Every structure is written in C-alpha cells, then in structure tokens.
Amino acid sequence: MNIFEEYIKKITNLILKNKEFLNLDNLNNFKGIAVESPPPEFDFDLSCNAGLLLGKINKIDPKYLANKIKDLIIKELKDFENIEVAGPGFLNLRLTKESLISKINEILNNKESFGKKNSNNNYNIEFVSANPTGPMHVGHCRGAIYGDVLSNLLKFNGNKVTKEYYINDYGNQIKNFAKSVFLRIREIKYNEKFMPNEDLYPGNYIIDIGQKILDSNKKEKFDNFEKSLNLLKKESLKYSMDLIKTDLKELGIEHDNFFSETELIEKKLVDKAINQLKQNNYVQEGFLEPPKGEPDKNWKKTKRLIFKSTLFGDDTDRAMQKNDGSWTYFANDVGYHMYKVNRNYEYLINVLGADHTGYTKRITAAVSALSDNKIQLNCKVCQLVKLYKHGKPFKMSKRAGDFISVRDLLNEVSKDSIRFMMLNRSNDVEIDFDFDKVLEKSKDNPVFYVQYSFARISSLFRTINKNLNDKVELDIKNFSLNENEIKILRKVFEWPKIIETASSKYEPHKIPYYLYELATLFHSYWSKGNENQSFKFVEEGKIKKTETLAIIVLVSIVIQRGMNILGVSLPDKM
RNA sequence: GCGCUUGUAGCUCAACUGGAUAGAGCGCCUGACUUCGGAUCAGGAGGUUCUGGGUUCGACUCCUAGCAGGCGCACCA
C-alpha cells in the first residue's frame, strides 16, 4: 500500500473523467502530478499539486482550478473529511476516520510486505572487489555495506539479485604479492632479513600467510621464486581471500558469486568479447593520442587494438592492448562484463570507490557496446572515507602496511554501528571518520536511538503481556488519535515512498534518515506520559486505548522492515 | 588543461528528485529523573543554500559563467 500512489491514481482518473467540467484541453502533463505529505504545520494527511500544474499549462488560475478539483473530490470520493486550497494552489486533504482505520488495517494485515514496491527484475551488483592482496581496510567497507544494503532493498521489492565479487587475481600486483610472501618465507625459514621496497607488501599479515604456507608445504624448499610462483600465488590468494571473506562475514555481508580474473583469461572470455566488438567495428587497430596532463615518459605511439568508447560518451578511446600486445586491465574487464551481459540480467550495477571515478565512463560504454545498447550499466561511486586519528588526517597506504583494517574497526565498534554509520550519508559525499571519536561516542550513535525505540516497544508489550503479532481491533465509534499519534501515522504512511525512492535511485541512505525521524516521533510520543499522567499508555497492566497499540505496532513494523534491510540487529532489550 | 563530484546553521549532514515559512544531529543556552527503561523528552539561539546571470506561478534542486575543496586523467590494477 502506497497511499500517495493510490491517490495520484484516483485524483488523476477523476480529472480525466471531468475534463470538460474543469475546462481542460491540455492533459498531457500528468507525469508531474504529485501527491505527497504536506509540511508538518498543515494539519492534513495529503497534498496535491494538480491545480498548480494543470492551471499553468491550460492558462487557468491555479487556485480557481484547485477549487473546482476540490469540489469534484468532495462529490466523488468519500475518503476525506476536509479539503482546503492553500498557498499558490495546493490541495490539502484530510482523511476520514473510516479511511484511516482501513489504511491502518491494511498495513496490520500485510506486515511483511508493507512498503514493498513490487517488481521482479534480475539484478547483478558487483561490489567490494577489493584486491586480494591483503585484508579489507576501512575504505572498502563503505562500498561493501552500500552494495549489500542496496541488494537487500532490491530483494525486498521482489527482485532477483546476484551479489558478485570480481577477484583481480591476475597481473603484476599478484606477482608482487607472491614475491612478498616468498621473501617472508625466506625470512622465517632461512633468517634472511626482509627488505621492503616499493613493489613489495610489508604488512604483518604477509608473515602469517607465509607461515601458513610453510606449515602446509613442509617439503618445499622455497629456494627459487619462479619455481615456487604458482604454488605461492595459489596459496597466498586463498589465504588472502579468506581474510577478506571473514571480514565481510563479520560485517554481515555474503556474496553469491566470486569471479576470478584468471579464470576469465583461461576461458578466453576476453578474446571472445573483443571479437564480438570487432564485428561491430567498436574495436579496431589504431593509435591513441598521448595522455593529457602530466607528460608520461613511458608513452609510445604504437599500433594496437583500441575500443572506440567515444562512440558511447567517453572522453577518449581506450587501449585494449599493452605495448607487448597483452591485454590491458580494461580489456579483461570488458571480457568480464560480457560474461555479465550474457547472463541475462536486466540491470547491472557496479559499486566503486572514489579512485575509480575516471573509469566509469569507459566500462559503461563497454556494456552498451556489448549489449547493443540494451543493458545499461550503472556505476555508483562511493566517495572517500576520510580517516582521522587523534583529530589529525590519517593517510592510509596498503602498500606501506599502514592502514586501519575492518578488523581493527570491528574490534572496537559493533557491526550494527558500522553499518548504520556508513549508510547515514549519501554515497557521493565524503565521510569524515575519526577513529577515536567513533570509539568515544559509540554510545550516542544514531543506531542506538533507533534500536532503543524498538526495545521500548518490546518492553511495553512485555508489561501488558501481549505479543507484537497479536491482532489489534480498532473500533470506529470511539476511534480518535491525539496529535502525536497522527504525526506518527503520517510518518508511517511515508514508508513505501522512502522504499520507492531509495530503490529506484539507488539511495539507501534515505532509510536510516527516515528511521531516525520515525524513532524521534516515537520517543516524543512515549515521553508524553512523563509530563502528564493522562498520556500514560498503560493503567494497571492494561493498555488504555487500542489506538495506542495500533500506532505502536505500526512503528514496530516499519522499524523491523527498515533495520532488516539495513542488516542491523534489533534487540528487544538493551 | 580535461572529466566526474561536492559546496546548505559554528561543525557533520538532510531536504520526498522543481513545491508552501530550507530541516536534523553534535556543540552552545534553559528546563524535566522516588524513570509506564532518561541510551529519553520539552524549549531557545543560530541561514544572503559559495558568487553572478538566466529559465517560471515557484529554484538548494534545472541552464550558464565563475570561485573553492575532493577524486581521477598509463600501454598500473
């Protein structure tokens, strides 16, 4: 049930049926008609801009038109007890008790699906895809949580979602990684001092990995790097992915599919993709212009395969081959994305870190080219998490082994706080993350505020000895809502709309904001009893008004659905 | 130089994707505890929405020209 959509339809139909009466010629602008909640200072449930919109295109005074529409609504729909024309021509509408009760019952009878926006598309969301050369750091977990919650959200609406992780287990960085492990093994086994340089990974976790590999390969001498390379790559990758998977799991994240770059190469998927693009002349041999900006010493003008991504809105065409003729990282990624396209998803989403902003155009271009413009890849970039330590900016470097890992964070702060905090911000805004502050202030993290409201609700149900799922019967004769209750109810009505925009725009941060607002209204309602005894909910172990019960159950429904989507727990005691 | 992105209260951010008097938290000031669990609540102060121009009934939102911050700009991954 989405009350706003319901009345957009009803009012639109009414206007269409009565266009002569309203003297409307031009009705082609119904898209812009909105029914929403009016600002809180108006004591109405809904507001509608039909008068403004249609007045404008038909050159009729909006207020006059709004009044005519008002008359129509009064005549045809029995749902409202009061309608007013306000401001420049808004219609404000207040529902009758009967309609309120029927809306409330509708929600109570469909608890699980309240807010659900029915759709059944097939989504692929690629997220995290952190390089398998070490544990996850704090920056990774933003995209991880964003992707996970987006998946939950889309699933809640009935879509099929594949959560995918692309393992970049090919190329130089893996060789360097293996080399680092090799040297650490030599350090352990032969007491050779590990000399860090800029190609090597210095972190202590490399020692752990080395030790594990030593333990399970007792016969191996590790006297020649090239000879041990395959073993080292395979084992190091495995342990490194174990680290990442453990971190993800503790954050409450589980991918459906891990896809390896090496496998991609072995299956010749890159060649296939490039052949396909060649047939459409999207890939051709040619020369690229030298890169703009800083002059590059290594730059050579060489004939090579080039993807014409400018045809799809990119700034420049992109190289598929390196100087030595091997595929570029991008070429491999094109192969990977062909594999995605071929699996018949309606929507592809990539969640990327801020350092990939410049990459999005070319890969979206590639997907358009591969799918004949049928599939749109949507790249969502999560901005940086700026770290502070002791109030000072803290530069992270995975290479230097100098970073705050997800593990460090999890040791201090709960999964719930991390998830809520990382989401409580739109993805294209930087997050200031003061490590010390988070620790100090963990108690007034907004997540507790929302959780606490549910704990209070649970506590109330314990004292009246009832269950949240017990049936609530509303009696129309005595039905009345006080100011707090009506505010909460109106907020609850907005829930489906929050889900709708959060999922269609890929903006999951709307949810924590909304839940916080709902919790605020609830706490305020609850506290009324402290000021004035007559507002107490309970008398002699029994609830005084069933309306109270209904409203509180509504709040609990929304908070449960919401926190479930966020992947944050909801204890009934705190 | 180019692309993407951000600029809103002292600070950190919202604003239903063009709606009505721009809202929260923190911080500051005032008040409510023999608590239906105060991890809470009530109230106050705080704004030229970076600047200039444009579009229209109506702009934080769209267009345009600037200013300032961030990220990126290999044939690295």
XYZ file of C-alpha atoms (C1' of nucleotides) in Angstrom:
651
model
C 0.000 0.000 0.000
C 1.377 3.349 -1.028
C -1.157 5.959 -0.070
C 0.382 8.595 -2.315
C 0.287 6.457 -5.416
C -3.235 5.396 -4.590
C -4.497 8.955 -4.563
C -2.448 10.062 -7.533
C -4.366 7.441 -9.472
C -7.743 8.305 -8.009
C -7.359 12.026 -8.495
C -5.903 11.650 -11.963
C -8.803 9.486 -13.064
C -11.248 11.930 -11.618
C -9.695 14.793 -13.534
C -9.598 12.828 -16.777
C -13.251 11.928 -16.470
C -14.248 15.509 -15.843
C -12.036 17.444 -18.163
C -14.957 19.311 -19.733
C -16.241 20.380 -16.361
C -12.748 21.569 -15.494
C -12.364 23.166 -18.894
C -9.069 21.449 -19.560
C -7.749 20.960 -23.099
C -4.227 20.056 -22.313
C -3.883 16.970 -20.155
C -0.587 15.634 -21.331
C 1.309 16.577 -18.247
C 0.053 14.121 -15.702
C 3.547 12.907 -15.032
C 4.288 15.895 -12.857
C 1.233 15.467 -10.695
C 2.261 14.589 -7.221
C 0.500 13.596 -4.054
C 2.773 13.951 -1.076
C 2.673 14.804 2.577
C 2.186 18.486 3.284
C 4.652 20.343 5.513
C 4.035 19.477 9.156
C 2.470 22.825 10.029
C -0.554 21.912 7.956
C -2.833 19.506 9.742
C -3.566 17.370 6.693
C -2.645 13.907 5.528
C -2.031 14.590 1.869
C -1.351 17.405 -0.511
C -1.701 17.554 -4.257
C -0.308 19.953 -6.839
C -2.808 19.173 -9.634
C -4.259 22.669 -9.638
C -0.887 24.312 -9.984
C 0.296 22.049 -12.736
C -2.804 21.931 -14.890
C -3.589 25.563 -14.278
C -0.264 26.504 -15.735
C -0.474 24.568 -18.991
C -4.147 25.426 -19.550
C -3.767 29.053 -18.599
C -6.323 28.885 -15.816
C -5.881 30.450 -12.413
C -4.415 27.598 -10.306
C -6.436 28.479 -7.235
C -9.678 28.558 -9.194
C -8.855 25.200 -10.746
C -7.825 23.734 -7.423
C -11.209 24.727 -6.022
C -13.018 23.028 -8.897
C -10.981 19.871 -8.345
C -11.742 20.107 -4.682
C -15.493 20.155 -5.441
C -15.064 17.116 -7.655
C -13.192 15.189 -4.997
C -15.820 16.021 -2.405
C -18.536 14.844 -4.758
C -16.883 11.661 -5.989
C -14.530 10.400 -3.288
C -15.796 9.833 0.198
C -12.350 9.412 1.689
C -11.814 12.903 3.028
C -13.315 14.857 5.888
C -11.675 18.113 4.959
C -10.103 19.611 1.862
C -8.531 23.028 1.623
C -6.914 25.034 -1.111
C -3.758 26.564 0.251
C -0.802 28.618 -0.826
C -0.445 29.150 -4.573
C -2.950 26.387 -5.353
C -2.142 23.262 -3.384
C -4.911 20.962 -2.332
C -4.613 19.748 1.233
C -6.654 16.728 2.148
C -7.520 15.139 5.473
C -8.716 11.543 5.571
C -11.866 10.483 7.402
C -11.656 8.195 10.403
C -13.052 5.382 8.297
C -10.307 5.715 5.708
C -7.641 5.990 8.380
C -8.832 2.809 10.013
C -8.944 0.980 6.730
C -5.398 2.106 5.863
C -4.160 1.051 9.288
C -5.818 -2.337 8.977
C -4.356 -2.808 5.555
C -0.871 -2.385 6.984
C -1.556 -4.539 10.026
C -2.800 -7.315 7.789
C 0.213 -7.135 5.486
C 3.048 -6.608 7.903
C 5.723 -8.388 5.975
C 5.131 -6.636 2.711
C 4.328 -3.140 3.898
C 6.319 -0.732 1.772
C 7.196 -3.329 -0.804
C 7.337 -1.953 -4.303
C 6.519 -4.970 -6.389
C 8.890 -5.688 -9.207
C 10.736 -8.753 -10.399
C 13.787 -7.828 -12.337
C 17.071 -9.602 -12.377
C 19.955 -7.559 -10.948
C 23.663 -8.103 -10.772
C 25.507 -5.978 -8.244
C 29.259 -6.083 -8.213
C 30.731 -4.647 -5.064
C 33.787 -4.702 -2.822
C 36.059 -6.424 -5.387
C 38.971 -5.400 -3.185
C 42.342 -6.543 -4.444
C 43.145 -9.951 -2.981
C 46.468 -8.844 -1.604
C 45.505 -8.343 1.999
C 42.703 -7.695 4.447
C 39.989 -5.109 3.896
C 40.552 -1.604 5.138
C 38.012 0.894 6.383
C 37.541 2.490 2.991
C 36.410 -0.775 1.470
C 33.641 -1.307 3.913
C 31.651 1.699 2.776
C 31.071 0.294 -0.694
C 30.621 -3.132 0.810
C 27.794 -2.000 3.023
C 26.266 0.199 0.353
C 26.176 -2.708 -2.084
C 24.825 -5.098 0.477
C 22.002 -2.831 1.584
C 21.130 -1.986 -1.986
C 20.814 -5.712 -2.611
C 18.588 -6.151 0.422
C 16.448 -3.292 -0.731
C 16.014 -4.638 -4.236
C 15.303 -8.103 -2.891
C 12.705 -6.729 -0.523
C 10.852 -5.437 -3.572
C 10.827 -8.889 -5.075
C 13.759 -8.655 -7.456
C 16.349 -11.319 -8.013
C 19.798 -10.089 -7.052
C 23.197 -11.652 -7.633
C 25.871 -10.184 -5.387
C 29.156 -10.535 -7.143
C 32.822 -10.091 -6.294
C 35.441 -9.768 -9.027
C 38.777 -11.130 -7.867
C 41.672 -9.310 -9.501
C 43.954 -12.278 -9.177
C 45.909 -11.672 -12.371
C 48.782 -9.449 -13.332
C 51.728 -7.803 -11.680
C 50.277 -6.976 -8.333
C 49.668 -10.647 -7.649
C 53.206 -11.469 -8.634
C 54.477 -8.798 -6.243
C 52.206 -10.127 -3.582
C 53.542 -13.647 -4.089
C 57.060 -12.280 -4.060
C 56.429 -10.612 -0.709
C 55.157 -13.864 0.707
C 58.175 -15.649 -0.739
C 60.587 -13.253 0.946
C 58.752 -13.554 4.246
C 59.012 -17.317 3.973
C 62.729 -16.965 3.367
C 62.844 -14.737 6.407
C 61.220 -17.374 8.570
C 62.960 -20.381 7.076
C 66.440 -19.040 6.370
C 66.542 -15.997 8.600
C 67.051 -13.661 5.649
C 66.090 -10.120 6.501
C 63.023 -8.834 4.671
C 63.970 -5.661 2.821
C 60.871 -3.710 1.872
C 60.773 -1.814 -1.396
C 58.002 -0.058 -3.246
C 56.871 -3.162 -5.119
C 56.514 -5.299 -2.026
C 53.769 -5.579 0.553
C 55.225 -5.067 4.001
C 52.181 -5.783 6.231
C 52.475 -8.273 9.038
C 49.642 -10.359 7.639
C 52.117 -11.415 4.931
C 54.182 -13.130 7.615
C 51.099 -15.009 8.803
C 50.329 -16.099 5.279
C 53.946 -17.175 4.791
C 53.863 -19.206 7.978
C 50.679 -20.967 6.915
C 52.119 -21.834 3.539
C 55.263 -23.140 5.199
C 53.221 -25.288 7.564
C 51.277 -26.932 4.789
C 54.258 -27.369 2.432
C 56.945 -28.842 4.633
C 58.899 -30.444 1.796
C 59.072 -27.334 -0.342
C 62.461 -25.582 -0.181
C 61.426 -22.162 -1.475
C 64.847 -21.689 -2.985
C 63.690 -20.346 -6.330
C 60.923 -17.804 -6.645
C 59.968 -18.623 -10.233
C 59.757 -22.302 -9.408
C 57.500 -21.691 -6.399
C 55.490 -18.966 -8.080
C 52.412 -20.970 -8.969
C 52.168 -22.546 -5.566
C 52.713 -19.201 -3.861
C 50.143 -17.407 -5.965
C 47.517 -20.017 -5.402
C 48.016 -20.370 -1.673
C 48.542 -16.696 -0.911
C 45.420 -15.807 -2.808
C 43.457 -18.373 -0.937
C 44.559 -17.077 2.454
C 44.098 -13.513 1.439
C 40.574 -14.163 0.199
C 39.909 -15.986 3.463
C 40.857 -12.831 5.326
C 38.537 -10.749 3.181
C 35.673 -13.202 3.408
C 35.966 -13.367 7.174
C 35.820 -9.586 7.401
C 32.852 -9.450 5.079
C 31.066 -12.082 7.042
C 31.533 -10.193 10.254
C 30.096 -7.124 8.597
C 27.105 -9.272 7.701
C 27.898 -9.486 4.017
C 27.859 -12.566 1.858
C 28.390 -12.601 -1.890
C 26.633 -15.066 -4.157
C 29.366 -15.293 -6.713
C 33.121 -14.804 -6.718
C 34.510 -14.477 -10.202
C 38.204 -14.729 -10.867
C 40.116 -12.731 -13.442
C 42.469 -15.633 -14.031
C 39.532 -17.864 -14.872
C 38.349 -15.208 -17.268
C 41.671 -15.333 -19.104
C 41.752 -19.110 -19.114
C 38.289 -19.343 -20.590
C 39.292 -16.922 -23.343
C 36.372 -14.681 -22.493
C 38.420 -11.609 -23.286
C 39.161 -12.798 -26.800
C 35.516 -13.593 -27.324
C 34.390 -10.196 -26.144
C 36.902 -8.423 -28.304
C 35.932 -10.433 -31.349
C 32.348 -9.511 -30.812
C 33.268 -5.843 -30.550
C 35.432 -6.112 -33.650
C 32.478 -7.334 -35.673
C 30.654 -4.110 -34.906
C 33.801 -2.091 -35.503
C 33.770 -0.939 -31.942
C 37.262 -2.336 -31.569
C 39.865 -1.562 -34.217
C 43.588 -1.259 -34.607
C 44.836 2.265 -34.310
C 46.843 4.857 -32.469
C 45.946 6.790 -29.381
C 46.716 10.390 -28.615
C 49.265 10.947 -25.859
C 47.616 11.390 -22.456
C 46.791 14.942 -21.427
C 48.107 16.439 -18.254
C 51.420 15.238 -16.880
C 53.737 14.112 -19.686
C 54.466 10.428 -19.457
C 57.958 9.172 -20.199
C 56.822 5.653 -20.909
C 54.374 6.820 -23.564
C 54.953 5.293 -27.002
C 52.892 5.739 -30.097
C 52.207 2.173 -31.080
C 49.599 0.492 -33.206
C 47.265 -1.520 -31.017
C 43.671 -2.597 -30.517
C 41.512 0.247 -29.381
C 37.954 0.368 -28.075
C 36.057 3.289 -29.532
C 34.386 4.287 -26.319
C 33.902 7.852 -27.532
C 31.006 6.438 -29.564
C 29.292 5.804 -26.232
C 30.063 9.056 -24.493
C 33.570 8.529 -23.166
C 36.127 11.344 -23.409
C 38.719 9.373 -25.318
C 39.105 5.947 -26.912
C 40.720 3.287 -24.769
C 43.582 0.878 -25.251
C 42.842 -2.825 -25.107
C 46.467 -3.904 -25.522
C 49.666 -3.006 -23.803
C 52.910 -2.373 -25.672
C 53.760 -6.041 -25.581
C 50.388 -6.957 -27.074
C 48.913 -8.432 -23.890
C 45.508 -7.310 -22.706
C 45.083 -4.276 -20.514
C 43.183 -4.408 -17.251
C 40.333 -2.728 -19.059
C 40.268 -5.377 -21.788
C 39.933 -8.048 -19.137
C 37.161 -6.116 -17.505
C 35.377 -5.914 -20.842
C 35.577 -9.698 -21.020
C 34.145 -9.923 -17.535
C 31.306 -7.599 -18.406
C 30.437 -9.581 -21.490
C 30.071 -12.516 -19.157
C 27.668 -10.426 -17.088
C 25.723 -9.312 -20.148
C 25.375 -12.897 -21.317
C 23.806 -13.993 -18.081
C 20.615 -12.080 -18.898
C 20.394 -9.502 -16.200
C 18.069 -6.592 -16.711
C 20.200 -4.323 -14.583
C 23.898 -4.230 -13.887
C 25.277 -2.190 -11.031
C 28.916 -1.649 -10.098
C 29.752 -0.149 -6.752
C 33.133 1.518 -6.988
C 35.471 3.502 -4.821
C 36.178 7.163 -5.453
C 39.518 6.350 -7.065
C 37.604 4.773 -9.944
C 35.561 7.831 -10.923
C 37.531 8.187 -14.129
C 36.909 4.588 -15.022
C 33.118 4.556 -15.062
C 32.546 6.054 -18.492
C 34.622 3.505 -20.359
C 33.122 0.490 -18.672
C 29.559 1.729 -19.077
C 30.450 2.383 -22.693
C 31.711 -1.168 -22.995
C 28.495 -2.616 -21.633
C 26.439 -0.532 -24.037
C 28.583 -1.761 -26.900
C 28.441 -5.376 -25.791
C 24.720 -5.419 -25.249
C 23.784 -3.408 -28.306
C 22.596 -0.617 -26.015
C 20.078 -2.927 -24.407
C 21.660 -3.042 -20.983
C 22.706 -0.039 -19.018
C 25.479 -0.486 -16.524
C 25.048 1.808 -13.575
C 28.235 2.703 -11.744
C 27.736 4.029 -8.260
C 30.801 5.669 -6.847
C 31.201 5.807 -3.100
C 33.226 8.775 -2.016
C 36.199 8.553 0.267
C 36.089 7.769 3.907
C 38.460 10.348 5.291
C 40.207 8.990 8.307
C 41.281 10.963 11.299
C 43.343 9.784 14.213
C 43.707 11.957 17.272
C 41.944 14.702 15.301
C 44.524 14.666 12.516
C 44.092 13.357 8.976
C 45.382 9.855 8.720
C 46.758 8.731 5.365
C 46.297 5.107 4.634
C 48.542 3.072 2.469
C 48.080 -0.587 1.878
C 51.498 -0.793 0.325
C 53.164 0.596 3.428
C 51.104 -1.799 5.507
C 49.841 1.298 7.207
C 46.089 1.172 7.279
C 43.156 0.733 9.580
C 41.594 -2.568 8.724
C 37.997 -3.562 9.015
C 39.218 -5.893 11.712
C 40.641 -3.030 13.797
C 37.303 -1.346 13.495
C 35.266 -4.425 14.347
C 37.375 -4.964 17.447
C 36.140 -1.658 18.792
C 32.736 -0.922 17.274
C 29.795 -3.194 16.646
C 28.796 -4.300 13.182
C 25.489 -2.506 13.693
C 27.148 0.845 14.336
C 29.466 0.492 11.382
C 26.662 -0.374 9.016
C 24.414 2.404 10.195
C 27.199 4.955 10.204
C 28.468 4.140 6.730
C 24.960 4.447 5.337
C 23.922 7.522 7.178
C 25.251 9.641 4.368
C 24.598 9.880 0.672
C 27.172 7.868 -1.262
C 28.556 10.866 -3.126
C 29.560 12.762 -0.038
C 32.821 12.149 1.777
C 32.615 10.706 5.229
C 34.795 12.098 7.964
C 35.688 9.201 10.089
C 37.504 9.994 13.267
C 38.648 6.713 14.650
C 38.973 7.975 18.209
C 35.709 9.828 18.133
C 33.808 6.825 16.913
C 35.117 4.873 19.838
C 34.342 7.565 22.390
C 30.955 8.318 21.063
C 29.766 4.897 20.183
C 27.038 5.329 22.754
C 25.290 8.169 21.041
C 25.488 6.683 17.621
C 22.100 7.144 15.942
C 21.772 3.405 15.573
C 21.175 3.093 19.312
C 18.455 5.659 19.129
C 16.509 3.609 16.622
C 17.241 0.331 18.347
C 16.158 1.822 21.638
C 12.768 2.724 20.269
C 12.194 -0.886 19.383
C 13.455 -2.016 22.772
C 10.933 0.302 24.384
C 8.148 -1.106 22.263
C 9.149 -4.624 23.217
C 9.270 -3.622 26.843
C 5.779 -2.191 26.640
C 4.474 -5.410 25.172
C 6.110 -7.340 27.962
C 4.419 -5.243 30.616
C 0.977 -5.613 29.082
C 1.724 -9.248 28.450
C 0.956 -9.155 24.774
C 2.714 -10.126 21.591
C 3.575 -7.789 18.739
C 1.748 -10.108 16.388
C -1.500 -10.163 18.354
C -4.476 -8.919 16.424
C -5.464 -5.307 17.006
C -9.144 -4.484 16.552
C -9.988 -0.847 16.037
C -13.429 0.378 16.973
C -14.717 3.047 14.653
C -17.137 4.568 17.136
C -14.507 5.545 19.669
C -11.645 5.991 17.264
C -9.583 9.068 17.894
C -5.945 9.900 17.557
C -4.056 12.513 19.515
C -1.528 14.865 17.984
C 1.437 12.538 18.483
C -0.391 9.563 17.102
C -1.464 11.329 13.960
C 2.097 12.543 13.370
C 3.419 9.022 13.700
C 0.722 7.630 11.448
C 1.506 10.148 8.733
C 5.170 9.264 9.003
C 4.346 5.587 8.700
C 2.369 6.294 5.536
C 5.569 7.680 4.015
C 7.473 4.426 4.399
C 6.547 2.980 0.984
C 7.651 6.183 -0.635
C 11.024 6.019 1.077
C 11.487 2.493 -0.217
C 10.423 3.588 -3.671
C 12.933 6.422 -3.993
C 15.698 4.605 -2.140
C 15.475 1.673 -4.522
C 14.779 3.417 -7.800
C 17.548 5.973 -7.280
C 19.891 3.564 -5.505
C 19.913 5.783 -2.447
C 19.782 3.506 0.569
C 20.844 6.317 2.895
C 17.227 7.501 2.879
C 16.352 4.600 5.109
C 18.468 5.372 8.175
C 17.394 9.004 7.972
C 13.780 8.049 7.835
C 14.061 5.520 10.652
C 15.714 8.126 12.810
C 12.847 10.536 12.209
C 10.285 7.891 12.970
C 12.119 6.978 16.157
C 12.138 10.660 17.158
C 8.371 10.856 16.835
C 8.025 7.672 18.789
C 10.277 8.769 21.660
C 8.404 12.018 21.850
C 5.080 10.175 21.991
C 6.400 7.846 24.663
C 7.655 10.706 26.786
C 4.309 12.454 26.873
C 3.421 10.257 29.798
C 6.282 11.727 31.809
C 4.835 15.212 31.570
C 1.243 14.292 32.002
C -0.186 11.199 33.644
C -3.184 11.153 31.322
C -0.863 10.326 28.418
C 0.420 7.152 30.015
C -0.232 4.193 27.767
C -0.808 1.649 30.484
C -3.070 1.513 33.515
C -2.997 -1.462 35.884
C -1.114 -3.583 33.410
C -3.530 -2.887 30.590
C -3.336 -0.637 27.588
C -5.762 2.268 27.801
C -6.532 2.795 24.093
C -6.368 0.271 21.260
C -5.301 3.164 19.022
C -2.064 3.326 21.020
C -1.490 -0.314 20.384
C -2.192 0.066 16.673
C 0.163 3.014 16.287
C 2.942 1.312 18.189
C 2.586 -1.869 16.206
C 2.832 0.206 13.032
C 6.060 1.762 14.262
C 7.453 -1.636 15.116
C 6.562 -2.986 11.690
C 8.378 -0.224 9.883
C 11.411 -0.292 12.149
C 11.712 -4.035 11.749
C 11.411 -3.888 7.969
C 13.856 -0.997 7.812
C 16.525 -2.405 10.082
C 16.206 -5.711 8.323
C 17.048 -4.038 5.034
C 19.953 -2.223 6.653
C 21.173 -5.502 8.083
C 21.217 -4.057 11.584
C 20.050 -6.084 14.538
C 17.090 -5.109 16.652
C 17.358 -6.387 20.214
C 14.176 -6.370 22.284
C 16.199 -5.433 25.365
C 19.215 -3.167 25.522
C 44.331 21.598 -19.203
C 40.175 17.737 -19.221
C 36.348 14.504 -16.837
C 33.445 13.193 -12.534
C 31.940 15.096 -7.908
C 30.944 18.312 -3.618
C 29.788 23.410 -1.668
C 23.227 24.428 2.858
C 23.312 26.859 10.674
C 29.831 27.221 14.430
C 30.730 21.578 12.936
C 28.703 16.900 10.354
C 24.822 16.276 7.049
C 19.161 16.044 5.179
C 15.579 18.279 2.073
C 10.127 13.474 -0.975
C 14.441 14.497 -7.387
C 11.059 21.764 -9.384
C 6.866 22.878 -4.330
C 4.380 26.017 0.592
C 7.861 29.599 6.326
C 15.098 25.192 3.963
C 15.193 20.651 8.396
C 18.002 17.062 11.863
C 22.274 15.612 14.982
C 26.553 17.483 17.551
C 28.109 21.878 20.106
C 26.005 26.256 22.998
C 21.886 28.211 26.484
C 17.236 26.883 29.639
C 14.208 23.158 31.720
C 12.145 17.742 33.046
C 14.656 11.951 36.726
C 11.230 8.203 44.130
C 12.327 6.597 35.100
C 4.802 3.069 32.205
C 13.567 1.535 30.907
C 16.267 9.264 30.930
C 20.727 5.317 25.719
C 14.963 9.798 26.678
C 11.997 14.299 26.382
C 10.400 19.889 26.236
C 12.153 24.749 24.825
C 15.873 28.677 22.912
C 19.671 30.994 19.942
C 21.850 30.002 15.213
C 20.659 30.861 7.313
C 22.031 36.068 1.527
C 21.610 27.439 0.481
C 29.752 29.604 -2.478
C 29.139 34.101 -6.164
C 26.915 36.478 -10.623
C 23.324 35.921 -14.522
C 19.130 33.037 -16.731
C 14.615 29.649 -17.163
C 8.894 30.015 -14.343
C 3.383 30.674 -10.896
C 7.625 28.658 -7.727
C 14.867 27.183 -7.696
C 19.114 24.313 -2.541
C 17.351 21.492 -6.817
C 17.408 22.904 -13.885
C 20.726 26.068 -17.623
C 25.058 29.311 -17.921
C 29.660 31.823 -16.376
C 32.922 31.903 -12.392
C 35.135 30.644 -7.266
C 36.685 26.883 -3.762
C 37.579 21.634 -1.996
C 37.895 16.226 -3.344
C 38.850 12.061 -6.791
C 40.759 10.648 -11.302
C 43.173 11.624 -16.043
C 49.014 4.873 -18.386
C 50.146 0.976 -22.557
C 49.004 0.097 -13.460
C 45.420 -2.836 -11.297
